[in-house]
Structures are given as C-alpha cells and as structure tokens.
PDB file of C-alpha atoms and ligand atoms in Angstrom:
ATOM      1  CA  UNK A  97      -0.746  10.048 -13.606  1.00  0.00           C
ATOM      2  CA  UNK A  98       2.126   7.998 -12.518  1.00  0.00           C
ATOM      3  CA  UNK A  99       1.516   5.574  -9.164  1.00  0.00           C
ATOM      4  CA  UNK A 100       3.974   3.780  -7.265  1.00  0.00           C
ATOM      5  CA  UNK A 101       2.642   0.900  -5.211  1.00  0.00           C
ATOM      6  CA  UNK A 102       4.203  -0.991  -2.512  1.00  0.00           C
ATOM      7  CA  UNK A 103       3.508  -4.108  -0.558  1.00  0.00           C
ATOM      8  CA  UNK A 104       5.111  -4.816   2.236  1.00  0.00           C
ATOM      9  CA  UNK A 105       6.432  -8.305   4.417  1.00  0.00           C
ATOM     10  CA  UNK A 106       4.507 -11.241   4.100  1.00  0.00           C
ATOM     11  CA  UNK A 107       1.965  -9.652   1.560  1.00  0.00           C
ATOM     12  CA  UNK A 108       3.707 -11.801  -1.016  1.00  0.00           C
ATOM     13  CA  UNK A 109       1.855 -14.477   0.774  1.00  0.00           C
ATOM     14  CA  UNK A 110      -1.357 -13.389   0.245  1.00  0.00           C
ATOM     15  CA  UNK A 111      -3.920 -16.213  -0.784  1.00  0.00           C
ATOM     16  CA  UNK A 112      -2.036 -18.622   1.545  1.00  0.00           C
ATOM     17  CA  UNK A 113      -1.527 -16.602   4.477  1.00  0.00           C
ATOM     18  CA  UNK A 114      -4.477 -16.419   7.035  1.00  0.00           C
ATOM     19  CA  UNK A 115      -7.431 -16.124   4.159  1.00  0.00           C
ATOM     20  CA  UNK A 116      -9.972 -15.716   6.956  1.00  0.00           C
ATOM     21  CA  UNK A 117      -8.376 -12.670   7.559  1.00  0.00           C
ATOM     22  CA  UNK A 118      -6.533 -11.337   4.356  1.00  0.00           C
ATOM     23  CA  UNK A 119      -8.843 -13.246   1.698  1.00  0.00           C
ATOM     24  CA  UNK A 120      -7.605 -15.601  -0.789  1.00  0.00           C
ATOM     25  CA  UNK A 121      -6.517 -12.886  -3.545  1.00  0.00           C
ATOM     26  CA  UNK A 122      -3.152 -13.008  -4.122  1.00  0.00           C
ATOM     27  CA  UNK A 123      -0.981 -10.609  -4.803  1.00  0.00           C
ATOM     28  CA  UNK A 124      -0.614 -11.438  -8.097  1.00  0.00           C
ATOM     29  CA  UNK A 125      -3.764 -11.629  -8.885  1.00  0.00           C
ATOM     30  CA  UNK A 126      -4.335  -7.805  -6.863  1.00  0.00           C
ATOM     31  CA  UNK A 127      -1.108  -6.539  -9.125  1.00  0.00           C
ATOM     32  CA  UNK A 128      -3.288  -7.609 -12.347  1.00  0.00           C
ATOM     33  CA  UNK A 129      -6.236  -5.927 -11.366  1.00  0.00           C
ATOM     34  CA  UNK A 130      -4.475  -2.781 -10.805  1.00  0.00           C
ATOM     35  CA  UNK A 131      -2.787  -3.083 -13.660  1.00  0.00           C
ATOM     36  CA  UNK A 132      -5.617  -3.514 -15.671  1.00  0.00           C
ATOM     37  CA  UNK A 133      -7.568  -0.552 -14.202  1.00  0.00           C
ATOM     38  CA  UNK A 134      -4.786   1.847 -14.336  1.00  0.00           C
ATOM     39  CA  UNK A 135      -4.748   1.431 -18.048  1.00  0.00           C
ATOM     40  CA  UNK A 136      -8.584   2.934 -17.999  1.00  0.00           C
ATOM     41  CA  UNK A 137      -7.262   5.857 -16.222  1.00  0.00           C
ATOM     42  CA  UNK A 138      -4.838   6.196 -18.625  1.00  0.00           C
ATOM     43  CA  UNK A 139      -2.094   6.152 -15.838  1.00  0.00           C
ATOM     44  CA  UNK A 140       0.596   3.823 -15.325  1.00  0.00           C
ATOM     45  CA  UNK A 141       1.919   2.050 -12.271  1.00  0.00           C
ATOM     46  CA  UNK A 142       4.761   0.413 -10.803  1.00  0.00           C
ATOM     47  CA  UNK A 143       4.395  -1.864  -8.281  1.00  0.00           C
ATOM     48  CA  UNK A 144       6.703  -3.897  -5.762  1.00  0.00           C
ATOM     49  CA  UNK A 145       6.493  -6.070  -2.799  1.00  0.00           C
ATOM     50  CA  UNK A 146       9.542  -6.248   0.090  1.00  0.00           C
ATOM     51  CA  UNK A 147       9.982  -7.994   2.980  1.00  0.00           C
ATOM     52  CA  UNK A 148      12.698  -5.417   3.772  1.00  0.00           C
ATOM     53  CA  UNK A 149      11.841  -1.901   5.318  1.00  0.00           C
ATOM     54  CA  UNK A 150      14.992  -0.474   3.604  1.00  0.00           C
ATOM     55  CA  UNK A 151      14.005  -1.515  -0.088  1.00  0.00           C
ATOM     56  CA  UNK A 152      10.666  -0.402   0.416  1.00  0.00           C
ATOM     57  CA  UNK A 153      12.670   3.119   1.346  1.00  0.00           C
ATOM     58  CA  UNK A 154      14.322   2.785  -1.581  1.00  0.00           C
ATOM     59  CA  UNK A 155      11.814   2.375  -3.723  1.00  0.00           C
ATOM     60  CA  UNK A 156      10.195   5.384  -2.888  1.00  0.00           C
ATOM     61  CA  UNK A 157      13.780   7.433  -3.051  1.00  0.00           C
ATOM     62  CA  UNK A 158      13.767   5.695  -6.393  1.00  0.00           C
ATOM     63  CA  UNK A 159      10.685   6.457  -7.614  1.00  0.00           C
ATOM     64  CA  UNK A 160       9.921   9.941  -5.660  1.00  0.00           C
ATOM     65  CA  UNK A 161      10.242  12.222  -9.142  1.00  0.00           C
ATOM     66  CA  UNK A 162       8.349   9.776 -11.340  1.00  0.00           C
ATOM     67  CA  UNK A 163       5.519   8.785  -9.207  1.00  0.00           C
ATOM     68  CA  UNK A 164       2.689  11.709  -8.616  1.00  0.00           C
ATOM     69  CA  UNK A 165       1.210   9.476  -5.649  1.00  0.00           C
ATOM     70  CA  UNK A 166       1.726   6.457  -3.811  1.00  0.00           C
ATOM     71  CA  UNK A 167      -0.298   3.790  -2.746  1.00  0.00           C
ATOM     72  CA  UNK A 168       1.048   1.343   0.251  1.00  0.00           C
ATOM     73  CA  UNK A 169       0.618  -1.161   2.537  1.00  0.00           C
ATOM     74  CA  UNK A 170       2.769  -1.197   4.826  1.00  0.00           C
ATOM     75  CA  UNK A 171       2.290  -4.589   6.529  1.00  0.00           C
ATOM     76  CA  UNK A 172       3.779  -4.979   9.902  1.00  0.00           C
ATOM     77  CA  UNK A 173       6.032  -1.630   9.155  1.00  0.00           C
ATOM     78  CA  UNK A 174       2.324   0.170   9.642  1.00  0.00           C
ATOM     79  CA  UNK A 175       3.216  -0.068  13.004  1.00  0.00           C
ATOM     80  CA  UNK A 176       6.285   0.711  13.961  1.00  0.00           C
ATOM     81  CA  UNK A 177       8.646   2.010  11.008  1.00  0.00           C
ATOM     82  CA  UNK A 178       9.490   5.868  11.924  1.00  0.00           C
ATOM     83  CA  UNK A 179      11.729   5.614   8.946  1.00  0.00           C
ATOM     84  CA  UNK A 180       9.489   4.876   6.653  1.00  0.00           C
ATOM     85  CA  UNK A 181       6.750   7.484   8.447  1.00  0.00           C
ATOM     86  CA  UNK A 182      10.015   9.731   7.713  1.00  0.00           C
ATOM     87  CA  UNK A 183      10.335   8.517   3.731  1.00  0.00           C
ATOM     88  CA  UNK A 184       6.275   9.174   3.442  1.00  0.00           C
ATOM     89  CA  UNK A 185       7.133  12.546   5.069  1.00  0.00           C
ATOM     90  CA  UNK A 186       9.565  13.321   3.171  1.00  0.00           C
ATOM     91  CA  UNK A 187       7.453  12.401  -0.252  1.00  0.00           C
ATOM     92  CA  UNK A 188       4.958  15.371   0.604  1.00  0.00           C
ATOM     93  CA  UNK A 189       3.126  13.665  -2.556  1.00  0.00           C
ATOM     94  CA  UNK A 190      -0.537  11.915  -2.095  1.00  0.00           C
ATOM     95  CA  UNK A 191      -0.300   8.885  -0.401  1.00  0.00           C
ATOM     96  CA  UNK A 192      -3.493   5.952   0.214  1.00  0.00           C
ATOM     97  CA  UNK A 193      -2.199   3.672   2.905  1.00  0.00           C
ATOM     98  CA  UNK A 194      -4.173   0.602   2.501  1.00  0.00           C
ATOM     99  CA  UNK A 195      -4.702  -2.587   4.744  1.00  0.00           C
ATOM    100  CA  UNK A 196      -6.799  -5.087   4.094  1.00  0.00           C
ATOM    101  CA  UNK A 197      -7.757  -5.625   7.174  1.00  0.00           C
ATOM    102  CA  UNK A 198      -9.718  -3.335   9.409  1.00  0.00           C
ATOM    103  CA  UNK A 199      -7.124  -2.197  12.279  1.00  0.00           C
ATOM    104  CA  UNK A 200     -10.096  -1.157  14.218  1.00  0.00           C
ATOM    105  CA  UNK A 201     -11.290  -4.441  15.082  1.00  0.00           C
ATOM    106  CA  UNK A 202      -7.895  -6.364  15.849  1.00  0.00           C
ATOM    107  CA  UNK A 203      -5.281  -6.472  18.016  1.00  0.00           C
ATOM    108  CA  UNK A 204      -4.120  -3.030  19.971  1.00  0.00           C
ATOM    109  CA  UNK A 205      -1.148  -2.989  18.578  1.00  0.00           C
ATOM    110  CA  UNK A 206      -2.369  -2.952  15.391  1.00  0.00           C
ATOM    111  CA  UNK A 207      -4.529   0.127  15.858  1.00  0.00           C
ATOM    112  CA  UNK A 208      -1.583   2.541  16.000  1.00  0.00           C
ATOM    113  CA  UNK A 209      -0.107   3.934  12.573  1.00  0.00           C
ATOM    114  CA  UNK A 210       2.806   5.447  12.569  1.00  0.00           C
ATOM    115  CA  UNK A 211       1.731   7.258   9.597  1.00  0.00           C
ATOM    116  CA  UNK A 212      -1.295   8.958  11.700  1.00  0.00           C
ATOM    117  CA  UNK A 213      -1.211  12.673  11.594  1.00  0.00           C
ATOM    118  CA  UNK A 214       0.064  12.791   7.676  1.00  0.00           C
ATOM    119  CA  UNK A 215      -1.349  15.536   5.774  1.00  0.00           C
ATOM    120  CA  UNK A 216      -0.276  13.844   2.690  1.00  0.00           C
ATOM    121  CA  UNK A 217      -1.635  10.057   3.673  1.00  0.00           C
ATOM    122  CA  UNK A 218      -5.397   8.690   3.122  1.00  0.00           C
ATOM    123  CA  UNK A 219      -5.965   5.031   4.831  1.00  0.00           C
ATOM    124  CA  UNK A 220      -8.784   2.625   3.289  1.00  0.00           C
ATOM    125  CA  UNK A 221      -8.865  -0.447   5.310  1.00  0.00           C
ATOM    126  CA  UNK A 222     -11.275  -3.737   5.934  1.00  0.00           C
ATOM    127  CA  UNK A 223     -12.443  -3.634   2.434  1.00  0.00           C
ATOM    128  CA  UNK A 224     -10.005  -6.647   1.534  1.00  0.00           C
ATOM    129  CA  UNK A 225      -8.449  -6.603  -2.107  1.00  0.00           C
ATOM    130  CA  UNK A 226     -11.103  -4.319  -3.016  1.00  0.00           C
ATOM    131  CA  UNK A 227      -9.580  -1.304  -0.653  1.00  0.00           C
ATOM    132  CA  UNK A 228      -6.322  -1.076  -3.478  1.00  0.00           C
ATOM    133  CA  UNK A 229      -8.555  -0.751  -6.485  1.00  0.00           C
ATOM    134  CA  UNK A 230     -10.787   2.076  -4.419  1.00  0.00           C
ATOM    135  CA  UNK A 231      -7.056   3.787  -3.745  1.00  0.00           C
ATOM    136  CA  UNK A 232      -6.109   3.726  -7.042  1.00  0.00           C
ATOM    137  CA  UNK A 233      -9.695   5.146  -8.679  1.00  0.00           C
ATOM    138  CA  UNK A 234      -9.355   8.204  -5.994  1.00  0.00           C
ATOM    139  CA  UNK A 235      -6.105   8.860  -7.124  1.00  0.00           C
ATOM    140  CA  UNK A 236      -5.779   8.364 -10.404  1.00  0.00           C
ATOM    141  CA  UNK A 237      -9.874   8.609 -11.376  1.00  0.00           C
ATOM    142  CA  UNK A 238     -10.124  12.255  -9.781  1.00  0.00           C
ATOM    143  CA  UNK A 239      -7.979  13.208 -12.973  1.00  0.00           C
ATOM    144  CA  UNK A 240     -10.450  12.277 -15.464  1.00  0.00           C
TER     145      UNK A 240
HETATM  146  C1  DQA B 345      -2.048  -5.405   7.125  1.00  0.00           C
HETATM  147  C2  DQA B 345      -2.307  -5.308   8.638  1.00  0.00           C
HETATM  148  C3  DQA B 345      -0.996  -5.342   9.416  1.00  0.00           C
HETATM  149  O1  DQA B 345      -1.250  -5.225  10.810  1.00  0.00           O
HETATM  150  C4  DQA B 345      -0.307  -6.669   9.160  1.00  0.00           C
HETATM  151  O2  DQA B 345       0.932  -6.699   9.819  1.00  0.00           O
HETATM  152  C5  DQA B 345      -0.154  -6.956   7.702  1.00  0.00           C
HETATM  153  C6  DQA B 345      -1.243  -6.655   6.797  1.00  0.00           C
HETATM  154  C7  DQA B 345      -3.370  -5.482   6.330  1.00  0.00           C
HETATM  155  O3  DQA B 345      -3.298  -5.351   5.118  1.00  0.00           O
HETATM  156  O4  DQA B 345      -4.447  -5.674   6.899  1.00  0.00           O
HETATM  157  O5  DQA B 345       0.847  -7.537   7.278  1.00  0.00           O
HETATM  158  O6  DQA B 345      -1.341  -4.273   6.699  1.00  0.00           O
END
C-alpha cells in the first residue's frame, strides 16, 4: 500500500512548540517512526510538511494516483481550509486526519473541522505522536 502523509504549518516545530500541549516528539523523529513501521507493512510512504495550504494541495494533486490513502494533519488549515476540505473531497481515497491534540477539550474554534461529514476521512486525535502510528497500522495493517 502506498501512503501519502502530510503535516501541516508549524508542525515542523514540533518538540519546541508548546510540548505541554503537542509533546516533545519532533517531527523528525514522528517521520522515522513511520518510516520504520511502514516497512513492516510492507508499504511505503511519502511524507511532507508545509506551512503553505497550496503546497499541501499540491501534494495531494501530485500524489493522488500513487498514494492508496492519506494520512494528515492539517494544523490550523483543520479549521478553516474549504480548499483543502475540497482537495480531500476530491481524493475520494481513505483518509486518517490526525491531531495530536484532542479538539474536544480546547478552544471552540478548534472543535470545528472542516473536513466533518467526509465519507472518505477517519480523525484520531489526543493520543499525541502515538495517534500517526495508530493511522498508519489501520490503513496500511488492515492489508495484511
Ligand atoms: C493540531 C490542532 C490544531 O488546532 C492546531 O492548529 C495545530 C495542531 C494538532 O495536531 O493537535 O497546528 O492539528
């Protein structure tokens, strides 16, 4: 199985930014992880992190006939990028939206997704670093 996963703004931060809420994992360190599991599920991965919403669009237009699923966080975009709701759409492919953080508990604004209502989109949140490697067992482990 082939898996595209994207990070969005300020996730290249991770480790540094807020830790009490977003751990001290970095994103390296998550990417390696990943990597590392995907090989024992005999799939392979791509991954990439954008502060932009229209590369992470791009990366998806990119990727959309090599990747059987995608798993993203969307950072701040979670909230209020239609476009990339649209791109998600549009990729009609399995998708795990993942946050670290549990939206729940946090600010209001925070507990709308503009990718609520997907057919095609999971979310795992509030499991920290953790919730990626759970995405990417469902997707690529319910193969084996
Ligand atoms: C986040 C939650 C978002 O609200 C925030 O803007 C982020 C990270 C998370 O992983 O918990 O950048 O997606």
């Amino acid at each position: 199985m082939n898996i595209l996963i994207l990070h969005g703004p300020n996730l290249n931060l991770l480790g540094e930014r807020e830790p009490e809420i977003y751990g001290r994992t970095t994103l390296d360190e998550i990417n390696h992880e990943l990597k590392k599991r995907a090989t024992e599920f005999r799939s392979e991965i791509r991954f990439f992190q954008s502060n932009h919403e229209g590369v992470l669009i791009d990366q998806i237009q990119e990727n959309r006939k090599w990747a059987d699923a995608l798993i993203i966080n969307p950072g701040a975009f979670t909230h209020y990028s239609y476009a990339i709701r649209d791109m998600i759409s549009a990729f009609a492919k399995p998708v795990i939206e993942v946050h670290l953080s549990d939206l729940s508990k946090r600010e209001e604004f925070r507990k709308h997704s503009v990718l609520d209502g997907l057919l095609n989109v999971q979310r795992i949140m509030g499991k920290g670093a953790d919730g990626y490697y759970e995405a990417l067992a469902n997707l690529a482990g319910a193969g084996l």
